[in-house]
C-alpha positions as YAML, in Angstrom:
chain: A
units: angstrom
residues:
- id: 1
  name: UNK
  ca: [-20.86, 12.12, -12.88]
- id: 2
  name: UNK
  ca: [-21.37, 14.92, -10.42]
- id: 3
  name: UNK
  ca: [-18.49, 16.90, -9.00]
- id: 4
  name: UNK
  ca: [-18.53, 14.89, -5.72]
- id: 5
  name: UNK
  ca: [-18.30, 11.56, -7.56]
- id: 6
  name: UNK
  ca: [-15.58, 12.89, -9.81]
- id: 7
  name: UNK
  ca: [-13.47, 14.17, -6.92]
- id: 8
  name: UNK
  ca: [-13.90, 10.94, -4.91]
- id: 9
  name: UNK
  ca: [-13.03, 8.81, -7.91]
- id: 10
  name: UNK
  ca: [-10.00, 10.94, -8.80]
- id: 11
  name: UNK
  ca: [-8.77, 10.64, -5.21]
- id: 12
  name: UNK
  ca: [-9.25, 6.86, -5.38]
- id: 13
  name: UNK
  ca: [-7.42, 6.60, -8.71]
- id: 14
  name: UNK
  ca: [-4.51, 8.84, -7.72]
- id: 15
  name: UNK
  ca: [-3.98, 7.41, -4.24]
- id: 16
  name: UNK
  ca: [-4.33, 3.80, -5.42]
- id: 17
  name: UNK
  ca: [-1.63, 4.24, -8.05]
- id: 18
  name: UNK
  ca: [0.52, 6.31, -5.71]
- id: 19
  name: UNK
  ca: [0.26, 3.71, -2.91]
- id: 20
  name: UNK
  ca: [1.08, 0.94, -5.37]
- id: 21
  name: UNK
  ca: [4.20, 2.89, -6.37]
- id: 22
  name: UNK
  ca: [5.21, 3.31, -2.73]
- id: 23
  name: UNK
  ca: [4.76, -0.43, -2.14]
- id: 24
  name: UNK
  ca: [6.93, -1.12, -5.20]
- id: 25
  name: UNK
  ca: [9.58, 1.31, -3.93]
- id: 26
  name: UNK
  ca: [9.59, -0.32, -0.49]
- id: 27
  name: UNK
  ca: [9.86, -3.78, -2.01]
- id: 28
  name: UNK
  ca: [12.45, -3.02, -4.67]
- id: 29
  name: UNK
  ca: [14.54, -0.31, -3.00]
- id: 30
  name: UNK
  ca: [13.97, 0.41, 0.70]
- id: 31
  name: UNK
  ca: [13.94, -3.12, 2.15]
- id: 32
  name: UNK
  ca: [16.91, -4.37, 0.11]
- id: 33
  name: UNK
  ca: [18.95, -1.39, 1.34]
- id: 34
  name: UNK
  ca: [18.58, -2.56, 4.96]
- id: 35
  name: UNK
  ca: [21.21, -5.21, 4.22]
- id: 36
  name: UNK
  ca: [23.79, -2.49, 3.54]
- id: 37
  name: UNK
  ca: [23.33, -0.69, 6.85]
- id: 38
  name: UNK
  ca: [25.83, -1.66, 9.51]
- id: 39
  name: UNK
  ca: [24.70, -3.34, 12.70]
- id: 40
  name: UNK
  ca: [25.59, -0.29, 14.77]
- id: 41
  name: UNK
  ca: [23.68, 2.08, 12.49]
- id: 42
  name: UNK
  ca: [20.65, -0.13, 11.80]
- id: 43
  name: UNK
  ca: [18.55, 0.88, 14.85]
- id: 44
  name: UNK
  ca: [18.94, 4.59, 14.06]
- id: 45
  name: UNK
  ca: [18.37, 3.97, 10.36]
- id: 46
  name: UNK
  ca: [15.15, 2.02, 11.04]
- id: 47
  name: UNK
  ca: [13.92, 4.69, 13.46]
- id: 48
  name: UNK
  ca: [14.44, 7.38, 10.82]
- id: 49
  name: UNK
  ca: [12.88, 5.16, 8.14]
- id: 50
  name: UNK
  ca: [9.77, 4.64, 10.28]
- id: 51
  name: UNK
  ca: [9.56, 8.34, 11.10]
- id: 52
  name: UNK
  ca: [9.38, 9.16, 7.39]
- id: 53
  name: UNK
  ca: [6.67, 6.59, 6.50]
- id: 54
  name: UNK
  ca: [3.45, 8.37, 7.55]
- id: 55
  name: UNK
  ca: [3.40, 11.05, 4.86]
- id: 56
  name: UNK
  ca: [4.33, 8.99, 1.78]
- id: 57
  name: UNK
  ca: [2.69, 5.72, 2.86]
- id: 58
  name: UNK
  ca: [-0.01, 6.06, 5.48]
- id: 59
  name: UNK
  ca: [-1.69, 9.33, 4.46]
- id: 60
  name: UNK
  ca: [-2.31, 8.24, 0.83]
- id: 61
  name: UNK
  ca: [-3.38, 4.78, 2.01]
- id: 62
  name: UNK
  ca: [-6.02, 6.25, 4.34]
- id: 63
  name: UNK
  ca: [-7.19, 8.55, 1.53]
- id: 64
  name: UNK
  ca: [-7.52, 5.48, -0.72]
- id: 65
  name: UNK
  ca: [-9.62, 3.54, 1.77]
- id: 66
  name: UNK
  ca: [-11.71, 6.57, 2.78]
- id: 67
  name: UNK
  ca: [-12.49, 7.57, -0.82]
- id: 68
  name: UNK
  ca: [-13.28, 3.92, -1.62]
- id: 69
  name: UNK
  ca: [-15.74, 3.74, 1.29]
- id: 70
  name: UNK
  ca: [-17.35, 7.05, 0.33]
- id: 71
  name: UNK
  ca: [-17.75, 5.81, -3.25]
- id: 72
  name: UNK
  ca: [-19.60, 2.78, -1.92]
- id: 73
  name: UNK
  ca: [-22.04, 5.14, -0.20]
- id: 74
  name: UNK
  ca: [-22.19, 7.84, -2.88]
- id: 75
  name: UNK
  ca: [-21.65, 5.62, -5.90]
- id: 76
  name: UNK
  ca: [-22.52, 6.84, -9.35]
- id: 77
  name: UNK
  ca: [-24.39, 4.28, -11.46]
- id: 78
  name: UNK
  ca: [-21.42, 3.96, -13.83]
- id: 79
  name: UNK
  ca: [-19.18, 2.45, -11.14]
- id: 80
  name: UNK
  ca: [-19.61, -1.23, -10.40]
- id: 81
  name: UNK
  ca: [-20.45, -1.83, -6.74]
- id: 82
  name: UNK
  ca: [-18.84, -5.28, -6.89]
- id: 83
  name: UNK
  ca: [-15.51, -3.98, -8.18]
- id: 84
  name: UNK
  ca: [-15.50, -1.11, -5.68]
- id: 85
  name: UNK
  ca: [-15.96, -3.67, -2.91]
- id: 86
  name: UNK
  ca: [-13.18, -5.85, -4.34]
- id: 87
  name: UNK
  ca: [-10.85, -2.83, -4.45]
- id: 88
  name: UNK
  ca: [-11.69, -2.01, -0.83]
- id: 89
  name: UNK
  ca: [-11.12, -5.60, 0.30]
- id: 90
  name: UNK
  ca: [-7.74, -5.66, -1.47]
- id: 91
  name: UNK
  ca: [-6.71, -2.37, 0.15]
- id: 92
  name: UNK
  ca: [-7.77, -3.53, 3.60]
- id: 93
  name: UNK
  ca: [-5.92, -6.81, 2.98]
- id: 94
  name: UNK
  ca: [-2.71, -4.77, 2.60]
- id: 95
  name: UNK
  ca: [-3.18, -3.59, 6.19]
- id: 96
  name: UNK
  ca: [-3.98, -7.08, 7.42]
- id: 97
  name: UNK
  ca: [-0.81, -8.45, 5.80]
- id: 98
  name: UNK
  ca: [1.17, -5.58, 7.28]
- id: 99
  name: UNK
  ca: [-0.12, -6.03, 10.82]
- id: 100
  name: UNK
  ca: [-0.30, -9.82, 10.92]
- id: 101
  name: UNK
  ca: [2.67, -10.90, 8.78]
- id: 102
  name: UNK
  ca: [5.15, -8.12, 8.00]
- id: 103
  name: UNK
  ca: [5.25, -6.15, 11.27]
- id: 104
  name: UNK
  ca: [6.17, -9.10, 13.53]
- id: 105
  name: UNK
  ca: [9.00, -10.13, 11.22]
- id: 106
  name: UNK
  ca: [10.19, -6.55, 10.78]
- id: 107
  name: UNK
  ca: [10.11, -6.01, 14.56]
- id: 108
  name: UNK
  ca: [12.05, -9.22, 15.16]
- id: 109
  name: UNK
  ca: [14.91, -7.97, 12.99]
- id: 110
  name: UNK
  ca: [14.62, -4.47, 14.38]
- id: 111
  name: UNK
  ca: [14.97, -5.85, 17.92]
- id: 112
  name: UNK
  ca: [17.89, -8.07, 16.89]
- id: 113
  name: UNK
  ca: [19.60, -5.05, 15.36]
- id: 114
  name: UNK
  ca: [20.55, -6.98, 12.23]
- id: 115
  name: UNK
  ca: [18.94, -8.54, 9.21]
- id: 116
  name: UNK
  ca: [20.50, -11.70, 7.82]
- id: 117
  name: UNK
  ca: [20.33, -12.67, 4.17]
- id: 118
  name: UNK
  ca: [17.68, -15.26, 5.02]
- id: 119
  name: UNK
  ca: [15.82, -12.65, 7.02]
- id: 120
  name: UNK
  ca: [15.84, -10.26, 4.09]
- id: 121
  name: UNK
  ca: [14.47, -12.98, 1.81]
- id: 122
  name: UNK
  ca: [11.72, -13.70, 4.36]
- id: 123
  name: UNK
  ca: [10.81, -10.01, 4.63]
- id: 124
  name: UNK
  ca: [10.78, -9.56, 0.86]
- id: 125
  name: UNK
  ca: [8.77, -12.73, 0.28]
- id: 126
  name: UNK
  ca: [6.02, -11.59, 2.62]
- id: 127
  name: UNK
  ca: [6.22, -7.99, 1.44]
- id: 128
  name: UNK
  ca: [5.66, -9.27, -2.09]
- id: 129
  name: UNK
  ca: [2.14, -10.16, -0.97]
- id: 130
  name: UNK
  ca: [1.49, -6.50, -0.10]
- id: 131
  name: UNK
  ca: [2.86, -5.44, -3.45]
- id: 132
  name: UNK
  ca: [0.69, -8.01, -5.25]
- id: 133
  name: UNK
  ca: [-2.44, -6.87, -3.38]
- id: 134
  name: UNK
  ca: [-1.67, -3.22, -4.19]
- id: 135
  name: UNK
  ca: [-1.09, -4.07, -7.83]
- id: 136
  name: UNK
  ca: [-4.37, -6.00, -8.03]
- id: 137
  name: UNK
  ca: [-6.13, -2.99, -6.54]
- id: 138
  name: UNK
  ca: [-4.55, -0.79, -9.22]
- id: 139
  name: UNK
  ca: [-5.76, -3.19, -11.91]
- id: 140
  name: UNK
  ca: [-9.31, -2.99, -10.50]
- id: 141
  name: UNK
  ca: [-9.13, 0.81, -10.55]
- id: 142
  name: UNK
  ca: [-7.92, 0.72, -14.17]
- id: 143
  name: UNK
  ca: [-10.90, -1.50, -14.98]
- id: 144
  name: UNK
  ca: [-13.26, 0.96, -13.28]
- id: 145
  name: UNK
  ca: [-11.61, 3.84, -15.12]
- id: 146
  name: UNK
  ca: [-11.97, 2.10, -18.48]
- id: 147
  name: UNK
  ca: [-15.62, 1.41, -17.64]
- id: 148
  name: UNK
  ca: [-16.24, 5.12, -17.25]
- id: 149
  name: UNK
  ca: [-14.75, 5.88, -20.66]
- id: 150
  name: UNK
  ca: [-16.69, 3.18, -22.49]
- id: 151
  name: UNK
  ca: [-20.13, 4.43, -21.43]
...
């Protein structure tokens, strides 16, 4: 592989795994902690939580999608086009789930200023879909990585 392919693939590998870890952290740690924030403090807590998301969540996610797209265009022969497309679709699906399913529910609780136990279960259930999609994307990247080592 040339240097360009290597760099693009390393960015894809690193950011895919990193983003999967962030999704796991959000699912297992951040969201469950919302239940322990008092009603008075929740709006400020959520505002600060949202303010901190771009660097650890959005920047790596965009790097993942961008490197994935570039690899589709500048793909070395060793990387399967089909699996690169599947990885991209899975990563874009994370955004679709976020915008269509998670954000409206999150905003409903944010506006209410409280998250009930049922609300937390609803948020976690839907967020699990994002985590599953991210994990599937990581599995695809592992498969692509193994494919490079077996040639």
